[in-house]
Every structure is written in C-alpha cells, then in structure tokens.
Coordinates of C-alpha atoms in Angstrom, one line a residue:
Chain A
M495 CA 6.3 -70.5 12.9
I496 CA 8.5 -67.4 12.5
R497 CA 10.1 -67.3 9.1
V498 CA 12.8 -64.7 8.2
S499 CA 14.0 -64.7 4.6
G500 CA 16.7 -62.6 3.2
A501 CA 16.3 -59.9 5.9
V502 CA 18.5 -56.9 5.5
K503 CA 18.6 -53.8 7.7
A504 CA 21.2 -51.1 7.0
Y505 CA 22.0 -47.9 8.8
G506 CA 23.8 -45.8 6.2
A507 CA 26.4 -48.0 4.6
T508 CA 26.5 -50.4 7.5
R509 CA 24.4 -53.5 7.1
V510 CA 23.5 -54.4 10.6
V511 CA 21.4 -57.4 9.6
D512 CA 22.9 -58.7 6.4
G513 CA 20.7 -61.3 4.7
V514 CA 19.3 -63.4 7.6
D515 CA 17.4 -66.6 6.8
L516 CA 15.9 -68.2 9.8
E517 CA 13.0 -70.5 10.8
L518 CA 11.8 -70.8 14.3
A519 CA 9.4 -73.6 15.1
P520 CA 6.5 -72.8 17.5
G521 CA 6.9 -73.7 21.2
G522 CA 9.9 -73.6 23.5
V523 CA 12.5 -71.0 24.3
T524 CA 14.8 -69.8 21.6
S525 CA 17.8 -67.6 22.5
I526 CA 19.6 -65.3 20.1
I527 CA 23.2 -64.8 21.2
G528 CA 26.3 -63.3 19.7
P529 CA 28.9 -60.6 20.4
N530 CA 28.0 -56.9 20.7
G531 CA 27.0 -55.4 17.4
A532 CA 26.1 -58.8 15.8
G533 CA 22.6 -57.5 14.9
K534 CA 20.7 -59.5 17.5
S535 CA 18.5 -56.7 18.8
T536 CA 18.0 -55.2 15.3
L537 CA 16.8 -58.6 14.0
L538 CA 14.4 -59.0 16.9
S539 CA 13.1 -55.5 16.3
C540 CA 12.6 -56.3 12.6
V541 CA 10.7 -59.4 13.4
A542 CA 8.5 -57.5 15.8
R543 CA 7.9 -54.8 13.1
L544 CA 9.4 -52.1 15.3
L545 CA 11.9 -51.5 12.5
E546 CA 11.3 -51.5 8.8
L547 CA 13.3 -53.9 6.8
D548 CA 15.5 -52.7 3.9
G549 CA 15.1 -56.1 2.2
G550 CA 13.6 -59.5 2.7
T551 CA 10.5 -60.5 4.6
V552 CA 9.4 -61.7 8.0
T553 CA 6.3 -63.8 8.4
V554 CA 4.7 -65.1 11.6
D555 CA 2.2 -67.9 11.0
G556 CA 2.2 -66.9 7.4
L557 CA 1.4 -63.2 8.1
D558 CA 3.9 -60.7 6.7
V559 CA 4.6 -58.6 9.8
H560 CA 5.2 -55.4 7.9
R561 CA 2.0 -55.7 5.8
T562 CA -0.4 -57.2 8.3
P563 CA -2.5 -54.6 10.2
G564 CA -0.9 -53.8 13.6
D565 CA -3.8 -54.8 15.7
V566 CA -4.1 -58.2 14.1
L567 CA -0.4 -58.9 14.7
A568 CA -0.6 -57.6 18.2
R569 CA -2.8 -60.6 19.1
R570 CA -0.2 -63.0 17.9
L571 CA 3.1 -61.4 18.7
S572 CA 4.3 -59.3 21.6
V573 CA 7.6 -57.7 22.2
L574 CA 9.5 -56.2 25.1
R575 CA 12.4 -53.9 24.3
Q576 CA 15.4 -53.1 26.4
D577 CA 14.7 -49.5 27.5
N578 CA 11.2 -48.7 28.5
H579 CA 11.0 -45.0 29.3
L580 CA 7.6 -43.8 30.3
T581 CA 6.3 -40.3 30.3
A582 CA 3.2 -41.1 32.3
R583 CA 3.1 -42.2 35.9
L584 CA 1.5 -45.7 35.9
T585 CA 0.7 -48.3 38.5
V586 CA 1.8 -51.9 37.8
R587 CA -1.8 -52.8 37.3
D588 CA -2.4 -50.1 34.7
L589 CA 0.7 -51.1 32.8
V590 CA -0.2 -54.8 32.8
G591 CA -3.7 -53.8 31.7
F592 CA -2.2 -52.2 28.6
G593 CA -1.3 -55.7 27.5
R594 CA -5.0 -56.3 26.9
Y595 CA -5.3 -53.3 24.5
P596 CA -5.2 -55.4 21.3
W597 CA -8.2 -57.3 22.6
S598 CA -10.1 -54.8 24.5
K599 CA -9.3 -51.6 22.6
G600 CA -9.5 -49.7 25.9
R601 CA -12.8 -51.2 27.1
P602 CA -11.7 -54.1 29.3
T603 CA -14.2 -57.0 29.7
P604 CA -14.2 -59.3 32.8
D605 CA -12.2 -61.7 30.7
D606 CA -9.5 -59.0 30.2
E607 CA -9.5 -58.3 33.9
R608 CA -9.0 -62.0 34.6
H609 CA -6.0 -62.1 32.3
V610 CA -4.5 -59.1 34.2
V611 CA -5.0 -60.9 37.5
E612 CA -3.4 -64.1 36.1
A613 CA -0.4 -62.2 34.7
L614 CA 0.1 -60.4 38.0
A615 CA 0.0 -63.8 39.8
F616 CA 2.3 -65.5 37.3
L617 CA 4.9 -62.8 37.9
E618 CA 4.2 -62.7 41.7
L619 CA 3.4 -59.0 41.4
E620 CA 0.2 -59.0 43.4
A621 CA 1.8 -57.2 46.3
F622 CA 3.0 -54.4 44.1
A623 CA -0.1 -54.2 41.8
D624 CA -1.1 -50.7 42.9
R625 CA 2.3 -49.3 43.4
Y626 CA 3.7 -46.8 40.8
L627 CA 6.4 -48.0 38.5
D628 CA 8.8 -45.3 39.6
E629 CA 8.6 -46.6 43.2
L630 CA 9.8 -50.1 42.2
S631 CA 13.3 -51.6 42.0
G632 CA 14.7 -52.4 38.6
G633 CA 13.9 -56.1 38.9
Q634 CA 10.3 -55.4 39.9
R635 CA 9.9 -52.9 37.1
Q636 CA 11.2 -55.4 34.6
R637 CA 8.8 -58.1 35.9
A638 CA 6.0 -55.6 35.5
F639 CA 6.9 -55.1 31.8
V640 CA 7.2 -58.9 31.3
A641 CA 3.7 -59.3 32.9
M642 CA 2.3 -56.8 30.4
V643 CA 3.8 -58.7 27.5
L644 CA 2.5 -62.0 28.8
C645 CA -0.9 -60.5 29.5
Q646 CA -1.1 -59.7 25.8
G647 CA -1.9 -63.3 25.4
T648 CA 0.1 -63.8 22.2
D649 CA 1.5 -67.1 21.0
Y650 CA 4.9 -65.5 20.3
V651 CA 6.7 -63.5 22.9
L652 CA 9.9 -61.6 21.9
L653 CA 12.2 -60.2 24.6
D654 CA 15.3 -58.0 24.0
E655 CA 17.9 -58.6 26.7
P656 CA 15.4 -59.0 29.6
L657 CA 18.3 -59.7 31.9
N658 CA 19.9 -56.3 31.5
N659 CA 20.3 -54.6 34.9
L660 CA 19.2 -57.7 36.8
D661 CA 21.4 -59.2 39.4
L662 CA 22.1 -63.0 39.4
R663 CA 19.1 -63.9 41.5
H664 CA 16.7 -61.9 39.5
A665 CA 18.3 -63.1 36.2
V666 CA 17.8 -66.7 37.2
A667 CA 14.2 -66.0 38.3
M668 CA 13.5 -64.3 35.0
M669 CA 14.9 -67.2 33.0
R670 CA 12.9 -69.7 35.0
L671 CA 9.9 -67.6 34.4
L672 CA 10.4 -67.5 30.6
R673 CA 10.9 -71.3 30.8
R674 CA 7.6 -71.6 32.6
A675 CA 5.8 -69.3 30.1
A676 CA 6.9 -71.7 27.4
D677 CA 6.2 -75.0 29.3
E678 CA 3.1 -74.1 31.2
L679 CA 1.5 -71.4 29.0
G680 CA 2.6 -72.9 25.7
R681 CA 4.1 -69.7 24.5
T682 CA 6.9 -69.4 21.9
V683 CA 9.6 -67.4 23.6
V684 CA 12.3 -65.7 21.6
V685 CA 14.9 -63.9 23.7
V686 CA 18.1 -62.0 23.0
L687 CA 20.7 -62.9 25.6
H688 CA 24.3 -61.9 26.3
D689 CA 25.4 -64.8 28.4
V690 CA 26.0 -67.9 26.4
N691 CA 25.9 -70.1 29.5
V692 CA 22.5 -68.7 30.5
A693 CA 21.3 -69.3 26.9
A694 CA 22.6 -72.9 27.0
A695 CA 21.0 -73.6 30.3
Y696 CA 17.5 -72.4 29.6
S697 CA 16.9 -72.7 25.9
D698 CA 15.7 -75.4 23.5
V699 CA 17.3 -73.8 20.5
V700 CA 20.1 -71.3 20.3
V701 CA 20.6 -69.0 17.3
A702 CA 24.1 -67.5 17.1
M703 CA 24.7 -64.3 15.1
R704 CA 27.8 -62.6 14.1
D705 CA 28.3 -59.5 11.8
G706 CA 24.7 -59.5 10.8
V707 CA 24.3 -63.1 9.8
V708 CA 23.2 -66.3 11.5
V709 CA 26.3 -68.5 12.0
H710 CA 24.8 -71.3 14.0
Q711 CA 21.4 -72.7 14.9
G712 CA 20.6 -75.7 17.0
P713 CA 20.1 -77.2 20.5
P714 CA 22.5 -76.0 23.2
S715 CA 24.5 -79.2 23.1
Q716 CA 25.6 -78.4 19.5
L717 CA 26.5 -74.8 20.3
M718 CA 28.6 -75.5 23.4
R719 CA 31.7 -76.7 21.6
T720 CA 35.0 -74.9 21.4
D721 CA 35.1 -74.7 17.6
V722 CA 31.5 -73.4 17.3
L723 CA 32.0 -70.8 20.0
R724 CA 35.2 -69.7 18.4
D725 CA 33.3 -69.0 15.2
V726 CA 30.8 -66.9 17.1
Y727 CA 32.9 -65.0 19.5
D728 CA 36.3 -65.1 17.9
L729 CA 37.5 -66.3 21.3
E730 CA 38.9 -69.5 22.8
L731 CA 36.4 -71.0 25.2
T732 CA 36.7 -74.3 26.9
V733 CA 33.5 -76.2 27.5
H734 CA 33.3 -78.0 30.8
H735 CA 30.4 -80.3 31.9
L736 CA 29.2 -79.6 35.4
D737 CA 26.5 -81.8 36.7
G738 CA 25.8 -82.7 33.1
R739 CA 25.4 -79.1 32.0
P740 CA 27.8 -77.5 29.5
V741 CA 29.5 -74.4 30.7
A742 CA 31.8 -72.3 28.5
V743 CA 34.8 -70.7 30.3
P744 CA 37.3 -68.4 28.6
V745 CA 40.9 -69.5 28.4
L746 CA 42.9 -67.2 30.6
Chain B
M865 CA -19.2 -25.7 39.6
L866 CA -16.1 -23.5 39.7
L867 CA -16.6 -22.9 36.0
A868 CA -20.2 -21.8 36.5
V869 CA -19.1 -19.4 39.2
A870 CA -16.4 -18.0 36.9
V871 CA -18.8 -17.6 34.1
A872 CA -21.4 -15.9 36.3
A873 CA -18.8 -13.6 37.7
F874 CA -17.5 -12.7 34.3
M875 CA -21.1 -12.0 33.1
T876 CA -22.3 -9.9 36.0
V877 CA -19.6 -8.3 38.1
D878 CA -19.1 -4.6 37.6
A879 CA -21.8 -4.5 34.9
R880 CA -22.8 -0.9 34.2
G881 CA -25.5 0.0 31.8
A882 CA -28.4 -2.0 30.4
W883 CA -28.4 -5.7 30.9
A884 CA -29.8 -6.2 27.5
F885 CA -26.5 -4.9 26.2
V886 CA -24.2 -6.3 28.7
L887 CA -25.4 -9.9 28.7
P888 CA -25.1 -10.6 24.9
F889 CA -21.9 -8.6 24.7
R890 CA -20.2 -10.5 27.5
G891 CA -21.9 -13.7 26.6
V892 CA -20.3 -13.8 23.2
K893 CA -17.0 -13.1 24.8
V894 CA -17.4 -15.9 27.3
L895 CA -18.3 -18.3 24.5
A896 CA -15.1 -17.3 22.7
L897 CA -13.0 -17.6 25.8
L898 CA -14.5 -21.0 26.5
L899 CA -13.8 -22.2 23.0
V900 CA -10.2 -20.9 23.3
A901 CA -9.7 -22.5 26.6
Y902 CA -11.0 -25.8 25.4
A903 CA -8.9 -25.7 22.3
I904 CA -5.7 -24.8 24.1
G905 CA -6.2 -27.3 26.9
V906 CA -7.1 -30.3 24.7
S907 CA -4.5 -29.5 22.0
T908 CA -1.7 -29.3 24.6
V909 CA -2.5 -32.5 26.3
L910 CA -2.8 -34.4 22.9
F911 CA 0.4 -32.8 21.7
Q912 CA 2.3 -33.8 24.8
T913 CA 1.0 -37.4 24.5
V914 CA 2.1 -37.9 20.9
T915 CA 5.5 -36.3 21.5
E916 CA 6.0 -38.3 24.6
N917 CA 7.0 -35.5 26.8
R918 CA 5.4 -33.1 29.3
I919 CA 7.4 -30.0 28.5
L920 CA 6.7 -29.2 24.9
T921 CA 3.5 -27.6 23.8
P922 CA 2.2 -26.7 20.4
S923 CA 2.9 -23.0 21.0
I924 CA 6.4 -23.7 22.3
M925 CA 7.0 -25.6 19.1
G926 CA 5.9 -22.6 17.0
F927 CA 2.4 -23.8 15.9
D928 CA 0.7 -20.5 16.5
A929 CA 3.7 -18.6 15.0
L930 CA 3.1 -20.7 11.9
Y931 CA -0.5 -19.6 11.8
V932 CA 0.7 -15.9 12.0
V933 CA 3.1 -16.5 9.1
L934 CA 0.4 -18.0 7.0
Q935 CA -1.9 -15.1 7.6
T936 CA 0.8 -12.6 6.9
T937 CA 1.8 -14.4 3.7
L938 CA -1.8 -14.4 2.6
V939 CA -2.2 -10.7 3.0
F940 CA 1.2 -10.1 1.5
T941 CA 0.6 -12.1 -1.7
I942 CA -3.1 -11.6 -2.2
G943 CA -3.6 -8.2 -0.7
S944 CA -6.0 -7.2 2.0
A945 CA -8.6 -5.6 -0.3
R946 CA -9.1 -8.8 -2.3
L947 CA -8.9 -10.8 0.9
A948 CA -11.5 -8.7 2.5
A949 CA -13.8 -9.4 -0.4
V950 CA -13.7 -13.1 0.4
D951 CA -16.2 -14.4 2.9
P952 CA -14.4 -14.4 6.2
H953 CA -15.6 -17.8 7.0
L954 CA -14.3 -19.2 3.8
R955 CA -11.0 -17.4 4.4
F956 CA -10.7 -18.8 7.8
G957 CA -11.4 -22.3 6.4
V958 CA -8.7 -21.9 3.9
E959 CA -6.3 -20.7 6.5
V960 CA -7.0 -23.6 8.7
L961 CA -6.6 -26.0 5.8
L962 CA -3.2 -24.5 5.0
M963 CA -2.2 -24.6 8.6
V964 CA -3.1 -28.3 8.8
G965 CA -1.1 -29.0 5.7
F966 CA 2.0 -27.2 6.8
A967 CA 1.9 -28.3 10.4
G968 CA 1.2 -31.8 9.2
V969 CA 4.3 -31.9 7.0
L970 CA 6.6 -30.1 9.3
F971 CA 5.8 -31.7 12.6
R972 CA 5.2 -35.1 11.3
W973 CA 8.7 -35.1 10.0
L974 CA 9.9 -34.1 13.5
F975 CA 7.9 -36.5 15.5
T976 CA 7.3 -39.7 13.7
G977 CA 10.9 -40.7 13.0
A978 CA 13.3 -42.1 15.5
R979 CA 12.9 -40.8 19.1
R980 CA 14.8 -37.6 19.3
S981 CA 16.1 -35.9 22.4
L982 CA 13.8 -33.6 24.2
H983 CA 16.4 -30.8 24.2
L984 CA 16.9 -31.1 20.4
L985 CA 13.1 -30.8 19.9
L986 CA 12.9 -27.9 22.2
L987 CA 15.7 -26.2 20.3
A988 CA 14.1 -27.0 17.0
G989 CA 10.8 -25.6 18.3
I990 CA 12.4 -22.3 19.4
V991 CA 14.3 -22.0 16.2
L992 CA 11.2 -22.7 14.2
G993 CA 9.2 -20.2 16.3
V994 CA 11.9 -17.5 15.8
L995 CA 12.0 -18.3 12.1
F996 CA 8.3 -18.0 11.7
R997 CA 8.1 -14.8 13.7
S998 CA 11.0 -13.3 11.7
V999 CA 9.5 -14.2 8.4
S1000 CA 6.2 -12.6 9.6
S1001 CA 7.8 -9.4 10.7
F1002 CA 9.9 -9.2 7.6
L1003 CA 6.8 -9.5 5.4
Q1004 CA 5.0 -7.1 7.6
R1005 CA 7.8 -4.6 7.0
L1006 CA 7.6 -5.0 3.3
I1007 CA 3.8 -4.7 3.3
D1008 CA 1.9 -1.5 2.4
P1009 CA 1.1 0.4 5.6
N1010 CA -2.6 0.2 4.9
E1011 CA -2.5 -3.6 4.5
F1012 CA -0.4 -3.8 7.6
A1013 CA -3.1 -2.0 9.6
V1014 CA -5.6 -4.6 8.4
L1015 CA -3.2 -7.4 9.3
Q1016 CA -2.5 -6.0 12.7
D1017 CA -6.2 -5.9 13.3
A1018 CA -6.4 -9.6 12.5
L1019 CA -3.4 -10.7 14.4
F1020 CA -3.4 -8.6 17.6
A1021 CA -6.5 -10.1 19.1
S1022 CA -6.2 -10.7 22.8
F1023 CA -8.3 -12.0 25.6
N1024 CA -9.9 -8.6 25.8
A1025 CA -10.5 -8.0 22.1
V1026 CA -11.7 -11.4 21.1
D1027 CA -12.5 -11.7 17.4
T1028 CA -16.1 -12.8 17.7
E1029 CA -16.9 -12.8 14.0
L1030 CA -15.5 -16.3 13.5
L1031 CA -17.1 -17.8 16.5
G1032 CA -19.6 -19.9 14.6
V1033 CA -17.1 -21.5 12.2
A1034 CA -14.6 -21.9 15.1
A1035 CA -17.1 -23.8 17.1
V1036 CA -17.9 -26.1 14.3
L1037 CA -14.2 -26.8 13.6
V1038 CA -13.5 -27.4 17.3
G1039 CA -16.5 -29.7 17.4
A1040 CA -15.3 -31.8 14.5
A1041 CA -11.8 -31.9 15.8
S1042 CA -13.1 -33.0 19.2
V1043 CA -15.1 -35.9 17.7
V1044 CA -11.9 -37.1 16.0
A1045 CA -9.9 -36.7 19.1
W1046 CA -12.4 -38.3 21.4
R1047 CA -12.7 -41.4 19.3
G1048 CA -9.0 -42.0 19.7
R1049 CA -8.9 -41.6 23.5
H1050 CA -8.0 -45.2 24.3
A1051 CA -5.3 -45.2 21.6
Y1052 CA -3.8 -42.1 23.1
D1053 CA -3.4 -43.9 26.4
V1054 CA -1.3 -46.5 24.6
L1055 CA 0.7 -43.8 22.8
L1056 CA 1.9 -42.7 26.2
L1057 CA 4.0 -45.9 26.4
G1058 CA 6.1 -44.8 23.6
R1059 CA 6.4 -45.7 19.9
P1060 CA 7.8 -49.2 20.2
T1061 CA 5.4 -50.4 22.8
A1062 CA 2.4 -48.7 21.1
T1063 CA 3.4 -50.5 17.9
A1064 CA 3.7 -53.8 19.7
L1065 CA 0.2 -53.3 21.1
G1066 CA -1.2 -52.8 17.7
V1067 CA -1.5 -49.0 17.4
E1068 CA -0.5 -47.7 14.0
H1069 CA 1.8 -45.1 15.5
Q1070 CA 2.4 -43.0 12.4
R1071 CA -1.2 -42.8 11.5
A1072 CA -2.3 -42.0 15.1
V1073 CA 0.3 -39.3 15.5
T1074 CA -0.6 -37.7 12.2
R1075 CA -4.2 -37.6 13.1
V1076 CA -3.5 -36.0 16.4
L1077 CA -1.2 -33.4 14.8
V1078 CA -4.0 -32.5 12.4
V1079 CA -6.4 -32.1 15.3
V1080 CA -3.9 -30.0 17.2
A1081 CA -3.3 -27.8 14.1
V1082 CA -7.1 -27.2 13.8
L1083 CA -7.4 -26.3 17.5
V1084 CA -4.4 -24.0 17.5
S1085 CA -5.7 -22.2 14.4
V1086 CA -9.0 -21.6 16.1
S1087 CA -7.5 -20.3 19.3
T1088 CA -4.9 -18.2 17.5
A1089 CA -7.5 -16.7 15.2
L1090 CA -9.7 -15.8 18.2
V1091 CA -7.2 -14.4 20.6
G1092 CA -3.8 -14.5 19.1
P1093 CA -0.7 -16.4 20.2
V1094 CA -0.4 -17.4 23.8
T1095 CA 2.8 -19.2 24.5
F1096 CA 2.6 -20.8 28.0
F1097 CA -1.1 -21.1 28.8
G1098 CA -1.3 -24.6 27.5
L1099 CA 1.6 -25.8 29.5
L1100 CA 0.2 -24.3 32.7
V1101 CA -3.2 -25.8 32.1
A1102 CA -2.0 -29.3 31.1
H1103 CA 0.1 -29.6 34.2
L1104 CA -2.7 -28.5 36.4
A1105 CA -4.9 -31.1 34.7
Y1106 CA -2.3 -33.9 35.2
R1107 CA -2.1 -32.9 38.9
V1108 CA -5.9 -32.7 39.4
V1109 CA -6.7 -36.0 37.7
G1110 CA -3.7 -38.1 38.8
S1111 CA -4.5 -40.7 36.1
H1112 CA -3.0 -41.2 32.7
R1113 CA -6.3 -41.9 31.0
H1114 CA -7.2 -39.4 28.4
R1115 CA -10.9 -39.8 29.0
H1116 CA -10.2 -38.2 32.3
V1117 CA -7.3 -35.9 31.4
L1118 CA -8.8 -34.3 28.3
P1119 CA -12.1 -33.1 30.0
A1120 CA -10.1 -32.0 33.0
A1121 CA -7.7 -30.0 30.9
A1122 CA -10.6 -28.3 29.1
M1123 CA -12.2 -27.6 32.5
V1124 CA -9.1 -26.2 34.1
A1125 CA -8.4 -24.0 31.1
A1126 CA -11.9 -22.7 31.0
I1127 CA -11.9 -21.9 34.7
T1128 CA -8.5 -20.3 34.6
L1129 CA -9.3 -18.2 31.6
V1130 CA -12.8 -17.1 32.3
G1131 CA -12.2 -16.7 36.1
G1132 CA -8.9 -14.9 35.5
Q1133 CA -10.4 -12.6 33.0
A1134 CA -13.4 -11.9 35.3
V1135 CA -11.1 -11.0 38.2
L1136 CA -8.7 -8.9 36.2
E1137 CA -11.1 -7.2 33.8
H1138 CA -14.0 -6.5 36.0
M1139 CA -12.8 -6.6 39.6
L1140 CA -9.4 -5.1 39.3
G1141 CA -10.1 -3.0 36.3
L1142 CA -6.9 -4.0 34.5
D1143 CA -6.9 -4.3 30.8
T1144 CA -4.3 -6.5 29.0
A1145 CA -3.0 -8.1 32.1
L1146 CA -4.2 -11.7 32.0
S1147 CA -2.0 -12.8 29.1
V1148 CA 0.9 -11.2 30.9
V1149 CA 0.1 -13.1 34.2
V1150 CA -0.4 -16.3 32.3
E1151 CA 2.9 -16.0 30.4
L1152 CA 4.7 -15.2 33.6
L1153 CA 3.4 -18.2 35.5
G1154 CA 3.6 -20.5 32.5
G1155 CA 7.2 -19.4 31.8
L1156 CA 8.1 -20.2 35.4
V1157 CA 6.5 -23.6 35.1
L1158 CA 8.4 -24.3 32.0
L1159 CA 11.7 -23.4 33.7
S1160 CA 11.0 -25.5 36.7
L1161 CA 10.1 -28.5 34.5
L1162 CA 13.3 -28.1 32.5
V1163 CA 15.4 -27.9 35.6
R1164 CA 13.7 -31.0 37.1
E1165 CA 14.2 -32.9 33.8
G1166 CA 17.8 -31.9 33.8
R1167 CA 18.4 -33.2 37.3
R1168 CA 17.0 -36.7 36.4

C-alpha cells in the first residue's frame, strides 16, 4: 500500500504538488495522467524519495519513505526516471546487474546472477546483453533501464513516462510488458503517462492530476467520460467505444 | 612490472657518488613520489565519480589552491616564528583538518544539490581557483618578507624538491583515507549512475558524496604539501586509467589509476631528471599534456 497524505512540494512560491492525498492498493497497474505541469512527475519523485517533501508524508507498506534507510526502501520500491544520463560506459548486463545492488551490495551471489538473467530474458535483451548502452537504439536502452528496475526485485515499481521517445510499436510493447510485470510477477506498477488512451487501455486504476492536486481516481471506465476528462484537461473530448474499449478523441 | 622498472631506473640511472648516499636519498624521494601519484590518481577518479563527469578534477576545481590559501592565511595570522615552533606533524594535521572542513562545506554545497551543468561547475571551479590564488598572493604581498621566504619554502615544493619531512604523517593519512575509500568501492560504482538512480538503489547519496569529498580533501592536502599544486596531472592519469581498464568498476579503476600515476610520475621523473638532465621539466610536460587532454575533452563534450 502506497499512502500519500497532505503531500506538498513547492519550487519558490509555486506549489507543484499542492496537498495530495492518495492511496494506492498493492497489485496491478496504476497510471498517473494529467496535463503538462500538473505535478505528476514531481509527485512520483516524492513518492520515490528522490525529492524531499515540503509538507505531508509518504508511506510504502507503512514505512515513511523519507525516514526509512535508503537500502531498506530500495528492496521494496524501485523507480525509473525520464532522463537517464550516464557518465560511465556500461554494458546492458552491467546496468541490469546494478539492480541487484540493494541485495548484493556489490558482491553478487548466484541468486543475484539468476535474477539478472531472468530480467534480461523478460525484456528480451539476451541478444544485446554484452553490448554497450551507447550502441543501442532509444527503445533498447529504455528496455535495459526497465530491466534494471525489475531486476531490483521490489514489490513496487515506479516509472516516470517510460514511453517518452518510443515509437508506437515500442510504446505498445512497453505497456504490455508493464502489464505482464503486474500480472505475472505480481509487481505493483505505478506509471506516469501522457496519453489518456494508453492509460485507459492498460491500467487497472487511473489517477488524474491537475494543478498539483488529484482530481480523479478510479478504474478507466469511470475516467473515460466527457465531463471527467473536461475537468482534467480543460478540453472537450468525445469518448467512443471501439471493440468495447473507450477511446477519447478531441472535438475538432 | 613497469612500475618496478621505473622505480629501479629512478634509483640507479646516472648515480654518481656513494651508493650508501644515493639509495636512501633517492629512496625517500621515490616514496614521496609514489605517495603523491597514488593520492592524485585516486582522488581524481573518486572526485570524477561523485561529480558525475570525466572532465573536472579536484585541482581544476581549486582544491589545491584552497590548500595554499589555508597555509598562507596560517602564516599571515599566526606568524612563521610561532608556527615553526609547532611540531610540523601537528601543524600538518591541523592544516589537513582545516582543509577537510573548508572543502567539505564549499564543495558539498556545489555538488550535492540539484544536478548543475558541467560548464557552470567548470566556471565555478576556475573562479574559485582564481579567487584562492588571488587571496594567497594578496596575503603574500602584505606579509613580512622574512615570513614570505618561509612560506615560499613551504609552498614551492616540486617534483624535484619533495618535502620529505612530512612523509610519515602523509603516509598514515593516505592510508587512512584509502581504507575509507576502499570500503565504499561498490557504492561508488552505483554513484556513477547519477544521484536519482543511486538513491533509488539505496545509496545515501549525500552521505556518500560527503565522505568521498573528505577523502579527496585529505589526499589533495597530502599531495599539495609534498610537491605543491599540479593542475592537470590527475586528469591525465584518470583518463589513462579509464582507457587501460575499460571497466566502470572502482575496484579495478582505482588501483589502475594509482598504478598509472606512479608509473608516469616516477618513470617521467627518472627519464627527465637522470637521463636527460633536465630539472623542473616534468611538471611542465605534465601540465602541457594534461591541458591538451582537458581541451580535447571539452571540445568532444561540446560536440555531443
């Protein structure tokens, strides 16, 4: 259970996250959507303790993320950010191996090696395992980073816009993968997304944010309504049902 | 292997006079050079890791200039006579402590906050370096000429005129710093991934970086006290080490950097001092090469 209560994060006078209360049950895929500047990524970073809060608390399974020792939390919660700039030249296998650091502290056991192999297989990266990251395409790189995060073996996996820079094919593959991580591996996946239709198609729960607060939370069927979407995006969207799936289309 | 050859060359080539004199005389010098090489190599690699770049080094960021300022200020405020009365080992200890304190505060502030642009940091480093040097030279101008002479003696050590008096303390300090550094070797690998990822993997970033900066401050104090400021040697050595090792792992890179530094320094000194009969040239050669490396790195970074 991820519980956010009264979370506030301000940059100067601007409160990017402005008093968020949120409960996310374990299991499944949860998407956080909303217009640019709604505070989605900031909230995710606060939950992942990458940013300090200016008010409120975040707990994961009852552990306050900003008070719990980093290595304890790193075995429960992993996070992938948007930009992943690296100074060192790493192979895919090295990078994925880093995911085991919270467990191995740099001395990998056979069990850790097994996790790495499994993560590489899960992301279909075996063929690239010994290639350097700077020799890979954007989609392959992104998959390598996701493999690292899954390899960390945490119950909770947070991802900040993992579809950025991915074309349609890779975006769909990535979403299917996150779905599988939730269904087959039993992970709790929380993902910040831009595209409301993608969120609706692959999530169990959608959290909609606007101006630093949560304006809607519920299953996709409740979100995909013209009046709800108007509140979120300030935009007229017509919802069509194609093959039983809701699709929001902007009115021209 | 290479290192052994270099040391042997340094010890024996062009040795005139009694061996009983030459060996201890040069031996002490070799020890000092090895210590300096080790300190510079290790501190540069660690510094580049925690600052997440491969261009900045402690000396480019003004670490050794800071040490010079501290020493100048000490002579200026306390006076060389009273300073000389203090046990040099104790004095050195206090200087290192001050250095660690100042560097800790100053550079922690620069490096633990939000990720800053490399060029901003480089600029900050150059400005800080100039500031430190200006303050030193300002104080040196105000100082009594006799005191200045004492100060100059302390500051203008070089590869040829190694300050051997402090060798013992220096070795102890370097040893202690190394133990601290070596224990964190796995965490440093993780720090290479950047602050957010390192945090996500459970490394307490702030604490780890502070620890490394303290280690770096100690190592730089030692090398500056022994041979004076050398700006680009660390850069040169670190990049050679990255090339040689080809792995990101600090348990390989750190020893390699120390090795490369030792070979370059002792070997270079042996060739220049004893074979070519030149005197102050090694630092000049190193600075020239290192400067070129820095420029090429900056140009490459700019193109990306």
